[in-house]
Amino acid sequence: MEIGLTNVREFEELARKALPKMFYDYFRGGAEDEFTLRENVEAFQRIRLNPRVLLDVSSINMSTSLLGFKLSSPILVAPTGGHKLAHPEGEAATARAAAACNTIMVLSFSSNCTIEEVASSCNAIRFFQLYVYKRRDVSAKLVQRAESCGFKAIVVTVDTPRIGRREADIKNKMEAPKISNLEGLLSVDANAQDGGSNLEAFANETLDPSLSWKDIGWVKSITKLPILIKGVLTAEDARKAVEVGVSGIVVSNHGGRQLDYVPASISVLEEVVQAVSGAVPVLVDGGVRRGSDIFKAIALGAKAVMVGRPIIYGLAAKGELGVRNVIGILKNELEHTMALAGCPTVQDITRSHVQTPADRLRSLI
C-alpha cells in the first residue's frame, strides 16, 4: 500500500492525474446536473450508526454468500465498461484483483477484454452483465459465451432504454470505447449528431427501448443461469421482478448516469427489501465510499453492495494492485465498523444498528 493512501476517495485524485481528461470525465461524470451522482454519496452520510457495547468482537467474520457462492465480504465489483481506458491490462487486471480478494466481479458487456480473455485470466466466480439489444441474437450470443466460459449468473441492466444525457461526454465528444465482446456482432461506429458523443449515438442505435417485463422471460429462456436485474428503484418494480422469476435484484440508479433527480440508491433500498420479503437477495450500488457505507447497506437489508467508480480509480492509479488496495481498504473499514458497532458477523448487523433521516423525523412526531 502506498504511504498516505488511507481511504478510497484518495484514489480518485490519483486517477484524475493519471487519465486524459476525456476518460476521467467519462468515468467520473453523471447525467445532466449530476444531482443524483452527488446524492448517492451524501445519502449515506445522512445515515447514523447505533453501536452496541460490551459484546465480544475479538473475532470479526465478514464472510457471506450470494446465490450459494461464498464471499469473503459483502463487496462485489460492479459492472463498469472500458477498463483499458484506465489501464492497459483492463478487465483482466480487475478480474485478477477480485479473485485475489475472494469476491465476485460482474463483467460489463462493454468490457475492452473479451469474455474469454477474462475467463482465462484467473479462476474465480464471475457474473456477466447484459444489455438487451434490438438485435436479440447478439444478446443471446453474449449469454451463451458467458455461460460456456463458466460465468455463474447474468445481471440484466434494465434502466437504459436509452443512454442518459451525460453532458461531459457530449462536450468532450466522447468516442465509444472498443467493446471487444461485440466484434463481429455489432459495429460501434455511429455518427454523433451535432458533433456530440459518439457513445450516445451508438447506444441509441443499438439499445432496445421496447424492452419490457415479458423480455425477462426471454432472457430466462436462453440460459440456465440465474438472472438478476439491475436498475430497480421502487417497491412496485421489485414486486414485479419477483413475479417474473428473477433470482436477485440490484437497487441502482446507474451511478447517477441515467435519469437525474432520481433518489439515491441507498435511500430506497429498504422499501425494495420490504417489498420482496426475502423472496430474492437484494443488492445495492451507487455511492459506496466507506466500509461504514457497506455496514449501513447491510443493516437496511442488502445482501451485498457493488462498488464501481472506486474500482476504476484504483485501476487507473495502480493497476491490479490498486484494485486490490481499494477492496482491501473497504474490507478493513467494514471490519473496523463491525467491531466498534458490536457485530462479530455480518449476520449480526440489523436494522436497529442504523438511524435514517426518516427514523429521526418519526421520532419528532
Short mmCIF file of C-alpha atoms in Angstrom, two decimals, residues 18-289:
data_model
loop_
_atom_site.label_atom_id
_atom_site.label_comp_id
_atom_site.label_asym_id
_atom_site.label_seq_id
_atom_site.Cartn_x
_atom_site.Cartn_y
_atom_site.Cartn_z
CA ALA A 18 -3.20 9.60 -14.50
CA LEU A 19 -6.03 9.78 -17.04
CA PRO A 20 -6.67 12.02 -20.05
CA LYS A 21 -9.44 14.49 -19.20
CA MET A 22 -11.92 12.84 -21.57
CA PHE A 23 -11.55 9.45 -19.89
CA TYR A 24 -11.56 10.83 -16.36
CA ASP A 25 -14.74 12.79 -17.13
CA TYR A 26 -16.29 9.66 -18.64
CA PHE A 27 -15.69 7.59 -15.52
CA ARG A 28 -16.49 10.33 -13.01
CA GLY A 29 -19.44 12.02 -14.66
CA GLY A 30 -23.18 11.70 -14.27
CA ALA A 31 -26.30 12.82 -16.06
CA GLU A 32 -27.32 16.45 -16.53
CA ASP A 33 -26.97 18.43 -13.25
CA GLU A 34 -25.36 15.43 -11.55
CA PHE A 35 -27.73 15.77 -8.60
CA THR A 36 -28.19 12.02 -8.24
CA LEU A 37 -24.46 11.47 -8.68
CA ARG A 38 -23.81 13.63 -5.61
CA GLU A 39 -26.83 12.36 -3.72
CA ASN A 40 -25.63 8.75 -3.94
CA VAL A 41 -22.71 9.67 -1.67
CA GLU A 42 -24.44 12.24 0.52
CA ALA A 43 -27.41 10.00 1.34
CA PHE A 44 -25.05 7.53 3.01
CA GLN A 45 -23.66 10.38 5.10
CA ARG A 46 -27.12 11.20 6.47
CA ILE A 47 -27.50 7.71 7.95
CA ARG A 48 -26.29 7.42 11.54
CA LEU A 49 -24.93 4.34 13.33
CA ASN A 50 -26.28 2.92 16.59
CA PRO A 51 -23.43 0.88 18.10
CA ARG A 52 -23.83 -1.78 20.78
CA VAL A 53 -21.25 -2.21 23.54
CA LEU A 54 -19.93 -4.95 25.80
CA LEU A 55 -20.14 -7.59 23.09
CA ASP A 56 -17.33 -9.99 22.20
CA VAL A 57 -15.80 -8.65 18.99
CA SER A 58 -12.40 -10.28 19.41
CA SER A 59 -13.05 -12.13 16.16
CA ILE A 60 -14.79 -10.49 13.19
CA ASN A 61 -16.18 -12.60 10.36
CA MET A 62 -17.20 -10.60 7.28
CA SER A 63 -17.97 -13.62 5.09
CA THR A 64 -21.33 -14.08 3.45
CA SER A 65 -22.85 -15.88 0.47
CA LEU A 66 -24.81 -14.90 -2.62
CA LEU A 67 -26.81 -17.39 -4.68
CA GLY A 68 -24.89 -20.12 -2.89
CA PHE A 69 -21.45 -18.67 -3.66
CA LYS A 70 -19.21 -17.84 -0.71
CA LEU A 71 -17.69 -14.35 -0.43
CA SER A 72 -15.01 -13.08 1.92
CA SER A 73 -17.11 -9.95 2.45
CA PRO A 74 -20.35 -8.45 1.10
CA ILE A 75 -18.47 -6.50 -1.60
CA LEU A 76 -18.81 -7.17 -5.34
CA VAL A 77 -17.13 -5.42 -8.25
CA ALA A 78 -19.86 -3.59 -10.17
CA PRO A 79 -20.08 -3.81 -13.96
CA THR A 80 -18.25 -0.85 -15.48
CA GLY A 81 -17.11 -0.61 -19.08
CA GLY A 82 -13.90 0.41 -20.74
CA HIS A 83 -11.26 -0.67 -18.23
CA LYS A 84 -8.47 -0.35 -20.80
CA LEU A 85 -9.21 3.36 -20.83
CA ALA A 86 -7.98 3.27 -17.23
CA HIS A 87 -5.13 0.74 -17.56
CA PRO A 88 -3.60 -1.27 -20.43
CA GLU A 89 -4.45 -4.62 -18.83
CA GLY A 90 -8.09 -3.63 -18.50
CA GLU A 91 -10.67 -6.04 -17.12
CA ALA A 92 -8.17 -8.88 -16.87
CA ALA A 93 -6.33 -6.95 -14.14
CA THR A 94 -9.59 -6.15 -12.37
CA ALA A 95 -10.62 -9.81 -12.54
CA ARG A 96 -7.35 -10.96 -11.00
CA ALA A 97 -7.70 -8.43 -8.20
CA ALA A 98 -11.27 -9.52 -7.46
CA ALA A 99 -10.18 -13.15 -7.42
CA ALA A 100 -7.31 -12.35 -5.04
CA CYS A 101 -9.82 -10.65 -2.73
CA ASN A 102 -12.18 -13.64 -2.95
CA THR A 103 -15.06 -11.66 -4.30
CA ILE A 104 -17.26 -11.66 -7.40
CA MET A 105 -16.63 -9.43 -10.39
CA VAL A 106 -19.60 -8.59 -12.59
CA LEU A 107 -18.09 -8.23 -16.05
CA SER A 108 -19.60 -5.46 -18.16
CA PHE A 109 -20.83 -6.29 -21.64
CA SER A 110 -18.81 -3.24 -22.74
CA SER A 111 -15.51 -4.56 -21.44
CA ASN A 112 -12.39 -3.96 -23.50
CA CYS A 113 -11.25 -7.52 -22.75
CA THR A 114 -13.39 -10.30 -24.16
CA ILE A 115 -15.46 -12.68 -22.07
CA GLU A 116 -12.97 -15.39 -22.97
CA GLU A 117 -9.92 -13.31 -22.01
CA VAL A 118 -11.35 -12.51 -18.60
CA ALA A 119 -12.38 -16.13 -18.04
CA SER A 120 -8.86 -17.34 -18.77
CA SER A 121 -7.16 -14.64 -16.67
CA CYS A 122 -7.74 -16.48 -13.36
CA ASN A 123 -10.01 -18.92 -11.57
CA ALA A 124 -12.90 -17.14 -9.88
CA ILE A 125 -16.65 -16.85 -9.56
CA ARG A 126 -17.87 -14.22 -12.03
CA PHE A 127 -21.21 -12.83 -13.21
CA PHE A 128 -21.90 -11.27 -16.62
CA GLN A 129 -23.79 -8.04 -17.18
CA LEU A 130 -26.14 -8.00 -20.15
CA TYR A 131 -27.86 -5.29 -22.15
CA VAL A 132 -30.70 -6.43 -24.37
CA TYR A 133 -30.19 -5.11 -27.89
CA LYS A 134 -32.62 -4.52 -30.71
CA ARG A 135 -30.83 -7.48 -32.27
CA ARG A 136 -31.71 -10.18 -29.77
CA ASP A 137 -29.38 -12.63 -31.44
CA VAL A 138 -26.43 -10.51 -30.28
CA SER A 139 -27.61 -10.57 -26.66
CA ALA A 140 -28.24 -14.32 -26.90
CA LYS A 141 -24.75 -14.92 -28.26
CA LEU A 142 -23.17 -12.99 -25.37
CA VAL A 143 -25.14 -15.00 -22.83
CA GLN A 144 -24.10 -18.27 -24.49
CA ARG A 145 -20.45 -17.24 -24.46
CA ALA A 146 -20.58 -16.23 -20.80
CA GLU A 147 -22.26 -19.47 -19.82
CA SER A 148 -19.77 -21.57 -21.78
CA CYS A 149 -16.90 -19.69 -20.11
CA GLY A 150 -18.13 -20.58 -16.64
CA PHE A 151 -19.85 -17.37 -15.58
CA LYS A 152 -22.35 -18.11 -12.83
CA ALA A 153 -25.14 -15.55 -13.28
CA ILE A 154 -26.49 -12.96 -15.71
CA VAL A 155 -27.12 -9.41 -14.48
CA VAL A 156 -29.54 -7.66 -16.83
CA THR A 157 -29.34 -3.86 -16.73
CA VAL A 158 -32.91 -2.61 -17.12
CA ASP A 159 -32.67 1.17 -16.64
CA THR A 160 -31.28 2.03 -20.08
CA PRO A 161 -33.95 2.23 -22.79
CA ARG A 162 -31.65 4.98 -23.99
CA ILE A 163 -28.43 6.37 -22.58
CA GLY A 164 -28.53 9.18 -20.03
CA ARG A 165 -27.64 12.69 -21.07
CA ARG A 166 -24.06 12.93 -19.85
CA GLU A 167 -23.02 16.45 -20.67
CA ALA A 168 -19.30 15.98 -20.03
CA ASP A 169 -19.20 13.24 -22.67
CA ILE A 170 -21.11 15.44 -25.09
CA LYS A 171 -18.70 18.35 -24.59
CA ASN A 172 -15.67 16.09 -24.86
CA LYS A 173 -17.10 14.35 -27.97
CA MET A 174 -16.51 11.05 -26.20
CA GLU A 175 -15.86 8.16 -28.54
CA ALA A 176 -17.44 4.79 -27.78
CA PRO A 177 -14.67 2.65 -26.27
CA LYS A 178 -13.72 -0.55 -28.03
CA ILE A 179 -16.21 -3.23 -26.99
CA SER A 180 -14.31 -6.40 -27.75
CA ASN A 181 -17.28 -8.64 -26.97
CA LEU A 182 -19.21 -7.13 -29.87
CA GLU A 183 -16.55 -7.61 -32.52
CA GLY A 184 -18.07 -9.48 -35.43
CA LEU A 185 -21.55 -8.98 -33.95
CA LEU A 186 -22.25 -5.23 -33.86
CA SER A 187 -20.39 -2.18 -35.10
CA VAL A 188 -19.63 0.51 -32.53
CA ASP A 189 -19.29 3.08 -35.31
CA ALA A 190 -22.10 5.61 -35.08
CA ASN A 191 -22.42 9.20 -36.22
CA ALA A 192 -22.91 11.62 -33.36
CA GLN A 193 -25.45 14.34 -34.01
CA ASP A 194 -24.29 17.96 -33.78
CA GLY A 195 -20.75 16.83 -33.05
CA GLY A 196 -21.72 15.31 -29.69
CA SER A 197 -20.93 11.97 -28.07
CA ASN A 198 -20.32 9.02 -30.35
CA LEU A 199 -21.03 6.85 -27.30
CA GLU A 200 -24.54 8.26 -27.05
CA ALA A 201 -25.14 7.73 -30.77
CA PHE A 202 -24.01 4.08 -30.55
CA ALA A 203 -26.27 3.42 -27.58
CA ASN A 204 -29.29 4.98 -29.27
CA GLU A 205 -28.74 2.87 -32.39
CA THR A 206 -28.36 -0.44 -30.58
CA LEU A 207 -30.28 -0.44 -27.27
CA ASP A 208 -33.88 -1.65 -27.37
CA PRO A 209 -36.33 0.92 -25.95
CA SER A 210 -39.17 -1.60 -26.27
CA LEU A 211 -37.64 -3.85 -23.59
CA SER A 212 -40.35 -4.85 -21.11
CA TRP A 213 -41.10 -7.32 -18.34
CA LYS A 214 -42.03 -10.07 -20.78
CA ASP A 215 -38.49 -9.96 -22.14
CA ILE A 216 -37.09 -11.14 -18.81
CA GLY A 217 -38.83 -14.39 -19.66
CA TRP A 218 -36.96 -14.41 -22.97
CA VAL A 219 -33.62 -13.98 -21.18
CA LYS A 220 -34.52 -16.84 -18.85
CA SER A 221 -35.36 -18.99 -21.86
CA ILE A 222 -31.86 -18.72 -23.37
CA THR A 223 -29.83 -19.69 -20.30
CA LYS A 224 -29.80 -21.99 -17.30
CA LEU A 225 -28.02 -19.35 -15.23
CA PRO A 226 -29.80 -17.33 -12.53
CA ILE A 227 -30.96 -13.89 -13.66
CA LEU A 228 -30.59 -10.72 -11.60
CA ILE A 229 -31.98 -7.39 -12.75
CA LYS A 230 -30.09 -4.16 -12.09
CA GLY A 231 -31.76 -0.76 -12.04
CA VAL A 232 -34.75 -1.17 -9.71
CA LEU A 233 -35.69 1.86 -7.56
CA THR A 234 -39.29 1.21 -6.47
CA ALA A 235 -41.24 -1.32 -4.46
CA GLU A 236 -43.63 -1.79 -7.38
CA ASP A 237 -40.86 -2.84 -9.76
CA ALA A 238 -39.31 -5.04 -7.07
CA ARG A 239 -42.55 -6.97 -6.64
CA LYS A 240 -42.89 -7.29 -10.41
CA ALA A 241 -39.33 -8.64 -10.62
CA VAL A 242 -40.19 -11.38 -8.14
CA GLU A 243 -43.35 -12.18 -10.13
CA VAL A 244 -41.38 -12.75 -13.35
CA GLY A 245 -38.99 -15.05 -11.55
CA VAL A 246 -35.66 -13.24 -11.20
CA SER A 247 -33.08 -14.63 -8.79
CA GLY A 248 -31.93 -11.28 -7.43
CA ILE A 249 -32.38 -7.52 -7.59
CA VAL A 250 -29.80 -4.75 -7.70
CA VAL A 251 -31.12 -1.44 -6.39
CA SER A 252 -29.33 1.01 -8.65
CA ASN A 253 -29.66 4.36 -10.41
CA HIS A 254 -26.73 3.54 -12.71
CA GLY A 255 -24.34 5.58 -10.61
CA GLY A 256 -26.30 8.74 -11.37
CA ARG A 257 -25.54 8.32 -15.08
CA GLN A 258 -29.09 7.78 -16.39
CA LEU A 259 -32.10 9.78 -15.17
CA ASP A 260 -31.03 12.67 -12.98
CA TYR A 261 -33.03 13.60 -9.85
CA VAL A 262 -34.00 10.04 -9.02
CA PRO A 263 -33.36 9.04 -5.40
CA ALA A 264 -30.05 7.79 -4.12
CA SER A 265 -29.98 4.01 -4.26
CA ILE A 266 -29.43 3.66 -0.50
CA SER A 267 -32.47 5.82 0.24
CA VAL A 268 -34.87 3.39 -1.50
CA LEU A 269 -33.10 0.16 -0.56
CA GLU A 270 -35.28 -0.56 2.45
CA GLU A 271 -38.58 -0.23 0.58
CA VAL A 272 -37.33 -2.67 -2.06
CA VAL A 273 -36.17 -5.13 0.59
CA GLN A 274 -39.55 -4.94 2.32
CA ALA A 275 -41.39 -5.38 -0.98
CA VAL A 276 -39.65 -8.66 -1.85
CA SER A 277 -39.99 -10.04 1.69
CA GLY A 278 -36.94 -12.24 1.43
CA ALA A 279 -38.00 -13.93 -1.81
CA VAL A 280 -34.73 -12.98 -3.53
CA PRO A 281 -31.47 -11.35 -2.39
CA VAL A 282 -31.28 -7.59 -2.84
CA LEU A 283 -28.01 -5.82 -3.63
CA VAL A 284 -27.31 -2.11 -3.92
CA ASP A 285 -24.80 0.06 -5.75
CA GLY A 286 -24.06 3.76 -6.02
CA GLY A 287 -22.07 5.97 -3.66
CA VAL A 288 -20.23 3.34 -1.61
CA ARG A 289 -17.03 5.03 -0.46
#
